[in-house]
Coordinates of C-alpha atoms and ligand atoms in Angstrom, one line a residue:
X231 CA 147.0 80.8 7.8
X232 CA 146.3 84.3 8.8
X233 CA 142.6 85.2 8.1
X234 CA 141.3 88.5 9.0
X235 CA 137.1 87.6 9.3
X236 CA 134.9 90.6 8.8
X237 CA 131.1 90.0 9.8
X238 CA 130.5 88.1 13.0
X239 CA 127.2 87.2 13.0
X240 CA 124.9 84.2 13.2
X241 CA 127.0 82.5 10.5
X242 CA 130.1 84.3 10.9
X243 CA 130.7 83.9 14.1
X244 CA 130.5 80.6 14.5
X245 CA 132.6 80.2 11.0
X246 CA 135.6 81.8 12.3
X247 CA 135.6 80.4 15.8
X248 CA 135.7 76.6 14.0
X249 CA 138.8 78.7 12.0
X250 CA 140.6 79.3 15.4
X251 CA 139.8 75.9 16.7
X252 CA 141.5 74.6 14.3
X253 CA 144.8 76.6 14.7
X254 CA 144.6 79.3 12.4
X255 CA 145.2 82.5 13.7
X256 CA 142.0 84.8 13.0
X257 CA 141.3 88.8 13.3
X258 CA 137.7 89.8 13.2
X259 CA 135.9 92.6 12.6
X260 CA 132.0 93.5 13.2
X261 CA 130.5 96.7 13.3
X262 CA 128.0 95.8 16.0
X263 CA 131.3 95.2 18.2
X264 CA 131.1 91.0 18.1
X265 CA 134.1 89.4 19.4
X266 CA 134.9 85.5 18.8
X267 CA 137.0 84.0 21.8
X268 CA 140.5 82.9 21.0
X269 CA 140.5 85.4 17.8
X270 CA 141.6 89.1 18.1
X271 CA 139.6 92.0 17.4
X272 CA 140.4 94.2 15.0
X273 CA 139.4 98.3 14.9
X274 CA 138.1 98.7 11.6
X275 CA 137.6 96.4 8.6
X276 CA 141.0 97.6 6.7
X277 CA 142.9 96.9 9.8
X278 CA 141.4 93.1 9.7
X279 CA 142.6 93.0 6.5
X280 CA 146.2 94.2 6.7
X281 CA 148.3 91.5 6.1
X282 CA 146.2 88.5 5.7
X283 CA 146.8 85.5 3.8
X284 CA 143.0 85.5 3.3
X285 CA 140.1 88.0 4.5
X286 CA 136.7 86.3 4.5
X287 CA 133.7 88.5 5.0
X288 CA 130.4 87.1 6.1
X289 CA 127.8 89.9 5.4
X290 CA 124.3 91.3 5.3
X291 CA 123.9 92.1 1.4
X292 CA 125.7 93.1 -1.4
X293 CA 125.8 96.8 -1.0
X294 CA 127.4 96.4 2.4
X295 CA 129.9 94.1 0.3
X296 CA 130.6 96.5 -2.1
X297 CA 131.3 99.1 1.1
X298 CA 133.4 96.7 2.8
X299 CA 135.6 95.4 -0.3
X300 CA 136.4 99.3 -1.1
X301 CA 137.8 99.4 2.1
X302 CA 139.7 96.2 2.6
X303 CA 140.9 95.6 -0.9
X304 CA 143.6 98.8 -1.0
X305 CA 144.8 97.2 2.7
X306 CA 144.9 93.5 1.5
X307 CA 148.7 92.3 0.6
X308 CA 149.6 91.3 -3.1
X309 CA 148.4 88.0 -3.7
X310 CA 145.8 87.4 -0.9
X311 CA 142.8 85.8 -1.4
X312 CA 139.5 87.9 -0.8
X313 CA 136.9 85.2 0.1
X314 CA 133.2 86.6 0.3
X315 CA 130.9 83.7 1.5
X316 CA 127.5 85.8 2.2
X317 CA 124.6 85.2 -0.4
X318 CA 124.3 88.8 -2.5
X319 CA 123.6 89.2 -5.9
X320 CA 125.6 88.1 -8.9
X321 CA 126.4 91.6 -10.1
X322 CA 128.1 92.6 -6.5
X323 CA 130.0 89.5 -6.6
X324 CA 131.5 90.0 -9.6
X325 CA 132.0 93.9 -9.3
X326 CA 134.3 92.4 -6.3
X327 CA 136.1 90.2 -7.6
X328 CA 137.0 92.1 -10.4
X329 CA 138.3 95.2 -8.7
X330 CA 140.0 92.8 -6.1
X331 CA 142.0 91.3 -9.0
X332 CA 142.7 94.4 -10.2
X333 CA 144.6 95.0 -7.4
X334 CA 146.8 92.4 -7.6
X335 CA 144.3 90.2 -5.5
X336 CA 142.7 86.9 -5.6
X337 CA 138.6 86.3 -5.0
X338 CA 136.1 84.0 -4.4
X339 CA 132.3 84.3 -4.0
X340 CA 131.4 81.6 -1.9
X341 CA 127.9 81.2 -0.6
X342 CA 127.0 78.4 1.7
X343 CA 123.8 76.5 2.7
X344 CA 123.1 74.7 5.7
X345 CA 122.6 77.6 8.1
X346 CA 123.4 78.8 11.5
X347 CA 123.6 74.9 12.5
X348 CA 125.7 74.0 9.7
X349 CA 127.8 77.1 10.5
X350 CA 128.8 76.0 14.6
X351 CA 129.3 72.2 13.4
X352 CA 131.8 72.8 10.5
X353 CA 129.1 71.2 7.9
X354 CA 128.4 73.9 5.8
X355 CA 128.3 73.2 1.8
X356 CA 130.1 75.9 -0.1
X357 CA 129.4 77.1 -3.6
X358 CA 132.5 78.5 -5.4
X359 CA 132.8 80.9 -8.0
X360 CA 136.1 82.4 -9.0
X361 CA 139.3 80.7 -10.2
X362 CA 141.2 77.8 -9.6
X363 CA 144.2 78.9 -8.0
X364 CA 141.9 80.5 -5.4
X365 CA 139.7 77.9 -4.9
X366 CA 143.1 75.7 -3.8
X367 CA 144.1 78.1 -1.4
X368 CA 140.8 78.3 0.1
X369 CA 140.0 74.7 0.1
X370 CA 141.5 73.6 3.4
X371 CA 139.4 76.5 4.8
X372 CA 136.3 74.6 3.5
X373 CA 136.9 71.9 4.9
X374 CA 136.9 73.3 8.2
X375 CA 133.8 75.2 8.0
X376 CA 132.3 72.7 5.7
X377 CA 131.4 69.1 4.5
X378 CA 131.7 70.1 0.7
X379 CA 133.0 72.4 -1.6
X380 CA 131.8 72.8 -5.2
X381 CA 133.8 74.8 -7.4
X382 CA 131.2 76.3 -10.0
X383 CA 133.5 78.2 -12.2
X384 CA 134.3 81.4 -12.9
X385 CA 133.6 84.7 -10.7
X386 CA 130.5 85.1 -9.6
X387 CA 128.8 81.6 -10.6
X388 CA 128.9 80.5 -6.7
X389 CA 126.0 83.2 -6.0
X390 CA 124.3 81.9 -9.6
X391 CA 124.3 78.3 -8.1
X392 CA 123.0 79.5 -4.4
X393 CA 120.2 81.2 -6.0
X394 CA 119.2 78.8 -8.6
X395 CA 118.8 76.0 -5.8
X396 CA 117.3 78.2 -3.5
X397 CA 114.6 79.0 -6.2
X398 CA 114.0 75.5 -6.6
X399 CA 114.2 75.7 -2.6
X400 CA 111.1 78.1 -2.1
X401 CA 109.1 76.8 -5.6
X402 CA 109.5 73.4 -3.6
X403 CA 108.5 75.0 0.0
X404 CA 105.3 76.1 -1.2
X405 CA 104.5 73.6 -3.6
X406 CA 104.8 71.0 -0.4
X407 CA 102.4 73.0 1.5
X408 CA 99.8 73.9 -0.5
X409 CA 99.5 70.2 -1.3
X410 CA 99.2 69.7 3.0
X411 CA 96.4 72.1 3.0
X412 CA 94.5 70.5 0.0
X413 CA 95.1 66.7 1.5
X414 CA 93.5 68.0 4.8
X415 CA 90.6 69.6 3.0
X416 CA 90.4 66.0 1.1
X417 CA 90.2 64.3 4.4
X418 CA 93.9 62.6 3.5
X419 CA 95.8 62.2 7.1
X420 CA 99.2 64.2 6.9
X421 CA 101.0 60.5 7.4
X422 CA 99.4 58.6 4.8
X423 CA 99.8 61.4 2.7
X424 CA 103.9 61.5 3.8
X425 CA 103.9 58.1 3.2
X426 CA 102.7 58.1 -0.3
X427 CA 104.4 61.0 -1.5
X428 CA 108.0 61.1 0.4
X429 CA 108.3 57.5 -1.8
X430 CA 106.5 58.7 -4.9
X431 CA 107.5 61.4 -7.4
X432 CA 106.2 64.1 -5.6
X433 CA 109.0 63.6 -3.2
X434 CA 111.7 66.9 -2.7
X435 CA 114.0 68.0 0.6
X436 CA 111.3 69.6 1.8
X437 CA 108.7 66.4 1.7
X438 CA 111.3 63.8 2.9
X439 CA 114.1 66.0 5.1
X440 CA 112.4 68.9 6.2
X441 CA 108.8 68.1 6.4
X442 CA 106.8 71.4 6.9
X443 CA 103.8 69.1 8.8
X444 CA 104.7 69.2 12.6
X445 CA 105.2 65.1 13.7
X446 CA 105.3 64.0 10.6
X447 CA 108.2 62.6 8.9
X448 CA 112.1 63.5 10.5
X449 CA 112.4 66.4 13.0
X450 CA 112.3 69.6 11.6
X451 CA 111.0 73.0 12.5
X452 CA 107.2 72.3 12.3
X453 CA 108.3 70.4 15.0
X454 CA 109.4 73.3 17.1
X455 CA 106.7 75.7 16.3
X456 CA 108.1 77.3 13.7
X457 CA 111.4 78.8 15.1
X458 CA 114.0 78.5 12.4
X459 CA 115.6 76.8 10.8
X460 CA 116.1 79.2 7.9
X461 CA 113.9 82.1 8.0
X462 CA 111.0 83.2 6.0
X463 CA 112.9 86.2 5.5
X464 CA 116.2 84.5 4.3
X465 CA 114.0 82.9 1.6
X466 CA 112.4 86.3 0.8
X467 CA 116.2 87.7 0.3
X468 CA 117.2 85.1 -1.5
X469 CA 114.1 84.7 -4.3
X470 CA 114.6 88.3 -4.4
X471 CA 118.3 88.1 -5.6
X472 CA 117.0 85.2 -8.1
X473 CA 114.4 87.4 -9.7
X474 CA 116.8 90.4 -10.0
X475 CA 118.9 87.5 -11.9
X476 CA 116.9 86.7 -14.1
X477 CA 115.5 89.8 -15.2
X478 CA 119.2 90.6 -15.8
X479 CA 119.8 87.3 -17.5
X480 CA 116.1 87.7 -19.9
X481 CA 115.3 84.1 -17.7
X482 CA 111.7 83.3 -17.7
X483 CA 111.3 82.1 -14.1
X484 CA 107.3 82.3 -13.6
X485 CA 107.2 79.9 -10.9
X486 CA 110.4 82.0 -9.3
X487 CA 108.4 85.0 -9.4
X488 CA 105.0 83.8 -7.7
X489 CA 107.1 82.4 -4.9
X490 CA 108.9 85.7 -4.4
X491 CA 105.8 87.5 -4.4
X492 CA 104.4 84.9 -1.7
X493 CA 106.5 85.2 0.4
X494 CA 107.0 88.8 0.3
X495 CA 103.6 88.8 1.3
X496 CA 103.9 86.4 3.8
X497 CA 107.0 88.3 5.9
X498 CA 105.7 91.5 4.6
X499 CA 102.0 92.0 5.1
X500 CA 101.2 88.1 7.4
X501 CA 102.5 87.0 10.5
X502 CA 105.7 85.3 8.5
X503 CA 109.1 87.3 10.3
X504 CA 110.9 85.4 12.2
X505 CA 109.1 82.0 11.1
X506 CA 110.8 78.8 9.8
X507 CA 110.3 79.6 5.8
X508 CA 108.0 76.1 6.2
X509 CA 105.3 77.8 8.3
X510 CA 103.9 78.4 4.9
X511 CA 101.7 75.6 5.8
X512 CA 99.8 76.7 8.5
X513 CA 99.3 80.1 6.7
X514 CA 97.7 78.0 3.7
X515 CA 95.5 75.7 6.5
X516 CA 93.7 79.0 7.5
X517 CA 92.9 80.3 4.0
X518 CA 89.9 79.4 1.2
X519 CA 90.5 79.2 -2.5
X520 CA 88.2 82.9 -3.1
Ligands
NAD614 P1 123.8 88.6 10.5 O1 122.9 89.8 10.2 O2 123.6 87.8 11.7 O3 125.3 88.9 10.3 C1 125.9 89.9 9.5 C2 126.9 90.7 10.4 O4 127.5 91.7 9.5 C3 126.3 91.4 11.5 O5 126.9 91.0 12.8 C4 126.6 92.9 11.2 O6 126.9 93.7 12.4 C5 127.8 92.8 10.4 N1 128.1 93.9 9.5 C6 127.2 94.7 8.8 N2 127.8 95.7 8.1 C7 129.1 95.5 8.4 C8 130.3 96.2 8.0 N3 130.2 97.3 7.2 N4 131.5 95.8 8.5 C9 131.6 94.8 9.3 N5 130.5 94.1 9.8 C10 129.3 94.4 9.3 O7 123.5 87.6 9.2 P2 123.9 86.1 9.1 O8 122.7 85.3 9.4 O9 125.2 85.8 9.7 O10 124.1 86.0 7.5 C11 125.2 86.5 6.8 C12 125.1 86.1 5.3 O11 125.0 84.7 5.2 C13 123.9 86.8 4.6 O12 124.4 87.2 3.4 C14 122.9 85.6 4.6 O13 122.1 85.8 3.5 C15 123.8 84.4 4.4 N6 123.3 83.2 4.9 C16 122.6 83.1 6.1 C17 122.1 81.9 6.5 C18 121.4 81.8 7.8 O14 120.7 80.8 8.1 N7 121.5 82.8 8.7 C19 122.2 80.8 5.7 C20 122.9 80.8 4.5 C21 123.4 82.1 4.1

């Protein structure tokens, strides 16, 4: 196929490089100048666009979407497939989508998980919003830049299904580390206490896959002090997008809502930028219930 890829950055870059490994021929475009060997460069994001069977755009939020679909869409050919795969809000996805069919376009919102190393290995999980006909066009693009594809339904449900699980993700996060810093306080060793729960019902990702507790349970950034992994700031964004959700959708999401606000505090006002999102548990070690 003939992709133009606009936002080359830690995910993008490495997307659209496993895109030209495996034969299709990519154009790229990044305002901070980022080239990706074997894919040409492009002077502007409408000229990446020209002509492609699919334009993919990797980006910062959903304002910078909106930008970047006003320019691209009028280049884009009848019929081409507009496939967004950065994590912005639901309203900006389906603003998209729905001007880019207007014009004659297809669209997909497709958010991933599995980060920066997900994005260089090709193992990326995608969540799909938009319709069917596009999702089949796109699929064997998945499945070089990914493991799994979910389609979600219609526009704008691949962001809803990001955010929901990354609510549950952060919720989780701090849940898991609070209950670290009260087992030390008990005198429970971190291992018995990994033991117990990663096999009990208190068990989650973040107990049994990601263990925030350096040496305890598989590798994972606790391990390497902290460096991401998925950022504290990522997670911030992301419980950000989930609250602005639900206050659109009338949700109730208390629990949503008191992680956002922790760790707005924690990258905002602690030492939590440019931490793992899981060094939430050495912030709660150093702190006292009053
Ligand atoms: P990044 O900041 O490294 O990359 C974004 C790129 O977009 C930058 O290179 C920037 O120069 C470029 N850009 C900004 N405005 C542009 C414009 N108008 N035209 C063209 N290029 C422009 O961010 P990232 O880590 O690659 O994340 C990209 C998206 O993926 C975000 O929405 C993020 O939330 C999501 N995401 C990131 C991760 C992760 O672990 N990094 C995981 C899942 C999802």
């Amino acid at each position: 196929m003939k992709i133009g890829f606009i936002g080359l950055g830690n995910m993008g870059a490495p997307m659209a490089a496993n895109l030209v490994k495996a034969g299709h021929e990519v154009t790229g475009f990044d305002t901070a100048a980022i080239t990706v060997e074997g894919a040409a460069t492009a002077g502007s994001a409408a000229a990446a666009a020209t002509g492609q069977d699919v334009v993919i755009t990797m980006l910062p939020n959903g304002a910078i979407l909106r930008s970047v679909a006003a320019e691209v869409i009028p280049a884009m050919q009848a019929g081409a497939v507009l496939l967004d795969c950065s994590t912005v809000d639901v309203e900006s996805a389906r603003a998209v989508a729905e001007d880019a069919m207007a014009a004659g376009l297809k669209a997909l919102d497709a958010p991933v998980s599995g980060g920066i190393g997900g994005a260089q290995a090709g193992t990326l999980t995608f969540m799909v919003g938009g319709t069917e006909d596009a999702f089949a066009i796109a699929r064997p693009l998945f499945d070089i830049m990914g493991q799994k594809a979910v389609h979600c339904g219609p526009s704008g449900n691949g962001q809803a299904a990001k955010i929901c699980n990354n609510m549950i993700l952060g919720v989780t996060m701090i849940a898991t580390c609070e209950a670290f810093a009260l087992a030390d306080k008990l005198g429970l060793d971190r291992q018995a206490m990994f033991d117990v729960v990663s096999t009990s019902s208190g068990y989650s990702w973040t107990m049994n896959a990601y263990c925030p507790a350096p040496g305890v349970g598989p590798q994972s950034p606790a391990d390497n002090g902290y460096t991401p992994g998925f950022a504290a700031e990522l997670m911030l964004k992301d419980l950000r997008l989930s609250q602005q959700a639900a206050e659109a959708a009338d949700a109730d999401t208390p629990m949503g809502a008191a992680a956002a606000a922790l760790y707005a505090t924690f990258v905002e006002e602690e030492d939590g930028k440019g931490r793992d999102f899981s060094a939430m548990l050495p912030r709660f070690e150093t702190r006292h219930r009053g």
